[in-house]
């Protein structure tokens, strides 16, 4: 049976971003920049690279600045034109040209499952990709493209997975695989949200990339609040898995950057700044010198 092509994606951006207070008192976490590009734009770029044409961003009240960011700014554009700043003009219009963007509003933050429920109308009876903007995938690597191909073959649920150390698994949704992976693709029998390390059925963590079938919306309606008192997407997927909906994972072995907390965010900025077209080369040179200075400070006895 042929399955519909995955061309629509939902990006949840309704969280309060409390790990980034005080910045997030007035600014959406999803606009935190990697050098000068918001993380949300980077994720939308990943969607566009993978033949996603339409994106719905789920916002909460007070996060309208995200919609402003993706709207035209005629005054600014005029000012840039007057200066002949073509590069600036291209930069301010790039995000909106990548995909067609619409918005949904999640008034009460009830969890990821509830945020996804806001995409039912947008999905229009077809499959829906969900991309979490805390997870960035290097533009030289692919996971969503492979997930779209697995969906075309098997339908059902397709998850982006990554092997993590046991000490990390309780930060993620975790899957119980059936048998061995075929290449990078693995069949899954069950899922559990944020298991205790000793209870985890595997070390395969769900990274924030999903392809969901239309049945997910009914499953979310039937899902009781779970971990943290929230409607968990993992629990809704688990319900479908139990009812025989096929679940597959694509094991991603590429470069992923987590921007979910302060330390991970700073690491992501450093890693990505090293390849930035404007500053990458200079930043790299400086970083090498700086690291050797730090090493000398930390081990003053060691000859450089
Ligand atoms: C969410 C999901 C979790 C997934 C993770 C990936 O958790 O609930 O299953 O593994 O994203 O980043 P959160 O990071 O919102 O706590």
Short mmCIF file of C-alpha atoms and ligand atoms in Angstrom, two decimals:
data_model
loop_
_atom_site.label_atom_id
_atom_site.label_comp_id
_atom_site.label_asym_id
_atom_site.label_seq_id
_atom_site.Cartn_x
_atom_site.Cartn_y
_atom_site.Cartn_z
CA UNK A 1 0.00 0.00 0.00
CA UNK A 2 1.34 3.44 -0.92
CA UNK A 3 1.28 6.02 1.86
CA UNK A 4 0.82 9.75 1.41
CA UNK A 5 3.91 11.89 1.04
CA UNK A 6 4.86 13.81 4.20
CA UNK A 7 4.75 17.50 3.28
CA UNK A 8 3.38 19.10 6.46
CA UNK A 9 5.17 19.68 9.73
CA UNK A 10 4.19 21.00 13.14
CA UNK A 11 6.72 22.81 15.31
CA UNK A 12 5.70 23.24 18.95
CA UNK A 13 6.86 26.60 20.33
CA UNK A 14 4.38 27.17 23.14
CA UNK A 15 6.59 26.36 26.14
CA UNK A 16 7.53 28.95 28.73
CA UNK A 17 11.27 28.34 28.31
CA UNK A 18 11.86 28.58 32.05
CA UNK A 19 15.37 27.12 31.71
CA UNK A 20 16.32 30.33 29.91
CA UNK A 21 14.93 32.87 32.38
CA UNK A 22 15.31 35.80 32.55
CA UNK A 23 15.71 36.03 28.74
CA UNK A 24 12.40 34.25 28.20
CA UNK A 25 10.53 36.72 30.40
CA UNK A 26 10.06 38.82 27.27
CA UNK A 27 11.55 36.80 24.40
CA UNK A 28 10.57 33.39 23.01
CA UNK A 29 13.23 30.73 23.56
CA UNK A 30 12.82 29.65 19.92
CA UNK A 31 14.29 32.98 18.79
CA UNK A 32 17.54 32.42 20.71
CA UNK A 33 20.16 32.76 18.00
CA UNK A 34 22.88 30.46 16.83
CA UNK A 35 25.20 33.38 16.00
CA UNK A 36 22.55 35.45 14.18
CA UNK A 37 19.94 32.89 13.09
CA UNK A 38 17.14 31.84 15.47
CA UNK A 39 17.04 28.12 16.30
CA UNK A 40 13.47 28.01 14.98
CA UNK A 41 14.62 29.21 11.55
CA UNK A 42 17.30 26.51 11.48
CA UNK A 43 14.64 23.84 12.11
CA UNK A 44 12.39 25.33 9.42
CA UNK A 45 15.40 25.16 7.08
CA UNK A 46 15.71 21.45 7.86
CA UNK A 47 12.01 21.00 7.05
CA UNK A 48 12.41 22.81 3.72
CA UNK A 49 15.45 20.69 2.79
CA UNK A 50 13.31 17.62 3.29
CA UNK A 51 10.44 18.56 0.99
CA UNK A 52 8.19 19.87 3.73
CA UNK A 53 6.19 22.69 2.12
CA UNK A 54 3.87 23.74 4.96
CA UNK A 55 4.66 24.35 8.62
CA UNK A 56 2.34 25.19 11.50
CA UNK A 57 4.03 26.69 14.54
CA UNK A 58 2.12 26.18 17.80
CA UNK A 59 2.41 29.31 19.93
CA UNK A 60 1.15 30.34 23.34
CA UNK A 61 -0.18 33.78 24.20
CA UNK A 62 2.70 36.25 24.49
CA UNK A 63 4.82 34.56 21.83
CA UNK A 64 3.56 36.64 18.92
CA UNK A 65 7.10 37.86 18.37
CA UNK A 66 7.68 34.56 16.54
CA UNK A 67 5.00 35.45 13.97
CA UNK A 68 6.53 38.95 13.65
CA UNK A 69 9.90 37.39 12.91
CA UNK A 70 8.50 35.43 9.96
CA UNK A 71 6.47 38.40 8.61
CA UNK A 72 7.71 40.99 6.13
CA UNK A 73 9.21 44.19 7.58
CA UNK A 74 8.72 46.80 4.80
CA UNK A 75 10.37 49.66 6.76
CA UNK A 76 13.51 47.69 7.44
CA UNK A 77 13.59 46.35 3.89
CA UNK A 78 13.30 49.92 2.53
CA UNK A 79 16.15 51.09 4.76
CA UNK A 80 18.35 48.19 3.61
CA UNK A 81 17.49 48.90 -0.03
CA UNK A 82 18.49 52.56 0.40
CA UNK A 83 21.89 51.39 1.66
CA UNK A 84 22.19 48.81 -1.12
CA UNK A 85 22.42 46.03 1.47
CA UNK A 86 21.35 43.06 -0.65
CA UNK A 87 22.75 40.57 1.82
CA UNK A 88 20.63 42.08 4.61
CA UNK A 89 17.50 41.99 2.45
CA UNK A 90 18.08 38.34 1.59
CA UNK A 91 18.68 37.55 5.28
CA UNK A 92 15.42 39.11 6.52
CA UNK A 93 13.31 37.40 3.86
CA UNK A 94 14.98 33.99 3.83
CA UNK A 95 12.94 32.33 6.58
CA UNK A 96 9.54 33.17 5.10
CA UNK A 97 10.65 31.94 1.67
CA UNK A 98 11.60 28.47 2.94
CA UNK A 99 8.07 27.13 3.54
CA UNK A 100 4.53 28.39 3.96
CA UNK A 101 4.09 29.15 7.68
CA UNK A 102 0.86 29.30 9.68
CA UNK A 103 0.19 29.45 13.42
CA UNK A 104 -2.01 27.73 15.97
CA UNK A 105 -2.47 28.83 19.57
CA UNK A 106 -2.17 26.59 22.61
CA UNK A 107 -3.67 28.69 25.38
CA UNK A 108 -2.91 26.36 28.31
CA UNK A 109 0.48 24.56 28.32
CA UNK A 110 -0.73 20.96 28.69
CA UNK A 111 2.23 19.14 27.18
CA UNK A 112 3.64 18.03 23.85
CA UNK A 113 0.71 15.69 23.08
CA UNK A 114 -1.71 18.58 23.51
CA UNK A 115 0.47 20.88 21.36
CA UNK A 116 0.39 18.27 18.57
CA UNK A 117 -3.42 18.02 18.92
CA UNK A 118 -3.54 21.64 17.74
CA UNK A 119 -2.34 20.47 14.31
CA UNK A 120 -5.35 18.28 13.51
CA UNK A 121 -6.99 20.67 11.07
CA UNK A 122 -3.63 21.57 9.51
CA UNK A 123 -2.78 17.88 8.94
CA UNK A 124 -5.97 17.65 6.87
CA UNK A 125 -6.29 13.87 7.20
CA UNK A 126 -2.70 13.18 6.09
CA UNK A 127 0.56 12.38 7.89
CA UNK A 128 2.18 15.07 10.01
CA UNK A 129 5.87 15.52 10.80
CA UNK A 130 6.65 17.00 14.21
CA UNK A 131 9.99 18.77 14.67
CA UNK A 132 11.00 19.94 18.15
CA UNK A 133 13.00 23.16 17.90
CA UNK A 134 15.29 22.26 20.83
CA UNK A 135 16.92 19.62 18.63
CA UNK A 136 19.04 20.80 15.72
CA UNK A 137 20.31 18.43 13.04
CA UNK A 138 23.48 19.34 11.14
CA UNK A 139 22.68 20.36 7.57
CA UNK A 140 25.26 17.84 6.29
CA UNK A 141 23.33 14.97 7.89
CA UNK A 142 19.83 13.65 7.36
CA UNK A 143 17.16 12.06 9.48
CA UNK A 144 13.81 13.49 8.31
CA UNK A 145 14.44 12.44 4.68
CA UNK A 146 15.03 8.84 5.81
CA UNK A 147 11.93 9.01 8.06
CA UNK A 148 9.78 10.18 5.13
CA UNK A 149 10.98 7.19 3.09
CA UNK A 150 10.19 4.78 5.94
CA UNK A 151 6.69 6.30 6.23
CA UNK A 152 6.16 5.91 2.46
CA UNK A 153 6.95 2.20 2.83
CA UNK A 154 5.35 1.27 6.16
CA UNK A 155 2.97 4.08 7.18
CA UNK A 156 2.25 4.23 10.92
CA UNK A 157 4.55 6.09 13.27
CA UNK A 158 8.18 6.86 12.38
CA UNK A 159 10.58 8.21 15.00
CA UNK A 160 14.03 9.73 14.88
CA UNK A 161 16.19 7.85 17.39
CA UNK A 162 19.67 8.19 18.76
CA UNK A 163 21.65 5.90 21.01
CA UNK A 164 22.51 7.66 24.29
CA UNK A 165 24.45 6.64 27.41
CA UNK A 166 22.32 4.95 30.09
CA UNK A 167 22.84 7.94 32.38
CA UNK A 168 21.06 10.15 29.81
CA UNK A 169 18.06 8.00 28.88
CA UNK A 170 15.75 9.42 31.56
CA UNK A 171 15.81 12.80 29.73
CA UNK A 172 14.03 11.25 26.73
CA UNK A 173 11.25 9.11 25.38
CA UNK A 174 12.68 5.60 24.97
CA UNK A 175 11.68 2.71 22.68
CA UNK A 176 11.55 -1.09 22.98
CA UNK A 177 12.89 -2.44 19.66
CA UNK A 178 11.83 -5.68 17.99
CA UNK A 179 14.90 -7.58 16.79
CA UNK A 180 17.85 -6.03 15.04
CA UNK A 181 17.95 -2.86 12.95
CA UNK A 182 17.81 -3.31 9.15
CA UNK A 183 20.43 -0.74 8.23
CA UNK A 184 19.29 2.30 10.19
CA UNK A 185 15.64 1.23 10.44
CA UNK A 186 14.30 -0.62 13.44
CA UNK A 187 10.80 -1.91 14.30
CA UNK A 188 9.44 -0.90 17.69
CA UNK A 189 6.95 -2.65 19.97
CA UNK A 190 6.58 -0.16 22.81
CA UNK A 191 7.56 3.30 24.07
CA UNK A 192 8.09 4.85 27.47
CA UNK A 193 8.49 8.52 28.39
CA UNK A 194 11.54 9.35 30.54
CA UNK A 195 12.21 5.91 32.08
CA UNK A 196 14.46 5.42 35.11
CA UNK A 197 17.89 4.34 33.75
CA UNK A 198 17.59 0.80 35.17
CA UNK A 199 14.07 0.36 33.73
CA UNK A 200 14.82 1.62 30.21
CA UNK A 201 13.92 -1.01 27.57
CA UNK A 202 16.87 0.15 25.39
CA UNK A 203 19.30 3.04 25.03
CA UNK A 204 17.49 4.34 21.95
CA UNK A 205 16.17 7.81 22.72
CA UNK A 206 13.54 9.67 20.72
CA UNK A 207 15.14 12.81 19.34
CA UNK A 208 12.61 15.49 18.49
CA UNK A 209 11.68 14.19 15.03
CA UNK A 210 8.41 12.31 14.40
CA UNK A 211 6.17 11.33 11.50
CA UNK A 212 2.67 10.69 12.80
CA UNK A 213 -0.33 9.10 11.08
CA UNK A 214 -3.81 10.74 11.17
CA UNK A 215 -4.90 8.31 13.94
CA UNK A 216 -2.66 10.19 16.38
CA UNK A 217 -5.29 12.85 17.04
CA UNK A 218 -7.89 10.40 18.30
CA UNK A 219 -5.18 8.68 20.38
CA UNK A 220 -4.23 12.01 22.01
CA UNK A 221 -7.88 12.57 22.96
CA UNK A 222 -7.82 9.17 24.69
CA UNK A 223 -4.52 9.87 26.52
CA UNK A 224 -4.58 10.71 30.23
CA UNK A 225 -1.99 13.10 31.68
CA UNK A 226 1.31 11.27 32.25
CA UNK A 227 4.85 12.29 33.29
CA UNK A 228 4.82 15.79 34.81
CA UNK A 229 0.98 15.87 34.71
CA UNK A 230 1.16 16.61 30.97
CA UNK A 231 -0.48 14.96 27.95
CA UNK A 232 2.55 13.12 26.61
CA UNK A 233 2.94 12.44 22.90
CA UNK A 234 4.89 9.31 23.83
CA UNK A 235 1.84 7.95 25.72
CA UNK A 236 -0.48 8.60 22.76
CA UNK A 237 1.96 6.81 20.42
CA UNK A 238 2.16 3.95 22.91
CA UNK A 239 -1.63 3.58 22.76
CA UNK A 240 -1.47 3.26 18.96
CA UNK A 241 1.45 0.80 19.15
CA UNK A 242 -0.68 -1.35 21.49
CA UNK A 243 -3.50 -1.27 18.93
CA UNK A 244 -1.26 -2.62 16.16
CA UNK A 245 -0.23 0.60 14.40
CA UNK A 246 3.30 -0.06 13.05
CA UNK A 247 6.08 1.93 14.73
CA UNK A 248 9.54 2.25 13.18
CA UNK A 249 12.59 4.20 14.17
CA UNK A 250 15.41 5.64 12.09
CA UNK A 251 18.62 5.44 14.10
CA UNK A 252 20.41 8.72 13.49
CA UNK A 253 24.20 8.59 13.75
CA UNK A 254 24.89 12.11 12.52
CA UNK A 255 25.55 15.40 14.27
CA UNK A 256 22.76 16.66 16.51
CA UNK A 257 22.87 19.76 18.67
CA UNK A 258 20.69 20.12 21.71
CA UNK A 259 19.66 23.64 22.66
CA UNK A 260 17.32 22.56 25.46
CA UNK A 261 19.32 23.95 28.38
CA UNK A 262 21.96 26.59 28.94
CA UNK A 263 25.03 24.36 28.78
CA UNK A 264 23.84 22.46 25.70
CA UNK A 265 22.87 25.73 24.04
CA UNK A 266 26.32 27.27 24.52
CA UNK A 267 27.94 24.08 23.20
CA UNK A 268 25.67 24.20 20.13
CA UNK A 269 26.58 27.85 19.49
CA UNK A 270 30.31 27.05 19.68
CA UNK A 271 30.02 23.99 17.44
CA UNK A 272 27.95 25.76 14.81
CA UNK A 273 29.86 29.07 14.96
CA UNK A 274 32.96 27.12 13.85
CA UNK A 275 31.26 26.56 10.47
CA UNK A 276 29.57 29.92 10.14
CA UNK A 277 30.17 31.36 6.64
CA UNK A 278 31.02 34.89 7.93
CA UNK A 279 32.96 34.21 11.11
CA UNK A 280 33.78 30.47 11.13
CA UNK A 281 37.41 30.70 10.10
CA UNK A 282 38.31 33.54 12.48
CA UNK A 283 36.33 32.00 15.30
CA UNK A 284 38.14 28.68 14.87
CA UNK A 285 41.56 30.32 15.01
CA UNK A 286 40.60 32.25 18.13
CA UNK A 287 39.09 29.14 19.73
CA UNK A 288 42.27 27.12 19.29
CA UNK A 289 44.33 29.90 20.91
CA UNK A 290 41.82 30.37 23.68
CA UNK A 291 41.68 26.67 24.49
CA UNK A 292 45.46 26.50 24.75
CA UNK A 293 45.41 29.53 27.08
CA UNK A 294 42.86 27.77 29.26
CA UNK A 295 44.92 24.59 29.22
CA UNK A 296 48.01 26.59 30.30
CA UNK A 297 46.03 28.21 33.13
CA UNK A 298 44.65 24.88 34.30
CA UNK A 299 48.01 23.02 34.12
CA UNK A 300 50.66 25.72 34.53
CA UNK A 301 53.42 23.07 34.88
CA UNK A 302 52.78 21.45 31.47
CA UNK A 303 54.99 22.79 28.67
CA UNK A 304 53.00 24.06 25.67
C1 LIG B 1 10.35 15.69 24.59
C2 LIG B 1 9.62 14.34 24.45
C3 LIG B 1 10.62 13.19 24.60
C4 LIG B 1 11.76 13.34 23.61
C5 LIG B 1 12.44 14.73 23.78
C6 LIG B 1 13.45 14.96 22.67
O1 LIG B 1 10.78 15.84 25.93
O2 LIG B 1 8.58 14.25 25.41
O3 LIG B 1 9.97 11.95 24.39
O4 LIG B 1 12.70 12.32 23.79
O5 LIG B 1 11.45 15.79 23.71
O6 LIG B 1 14.15 16.18 22.81
P1 LIG B 1 11.25 17.26 26.55
O7 LIG B 1 12.64 17.49 26.05
O8 LIG B 1 10.27 18.26 26.06
O9 LIG B 1 11.19 17.06 28.03
#
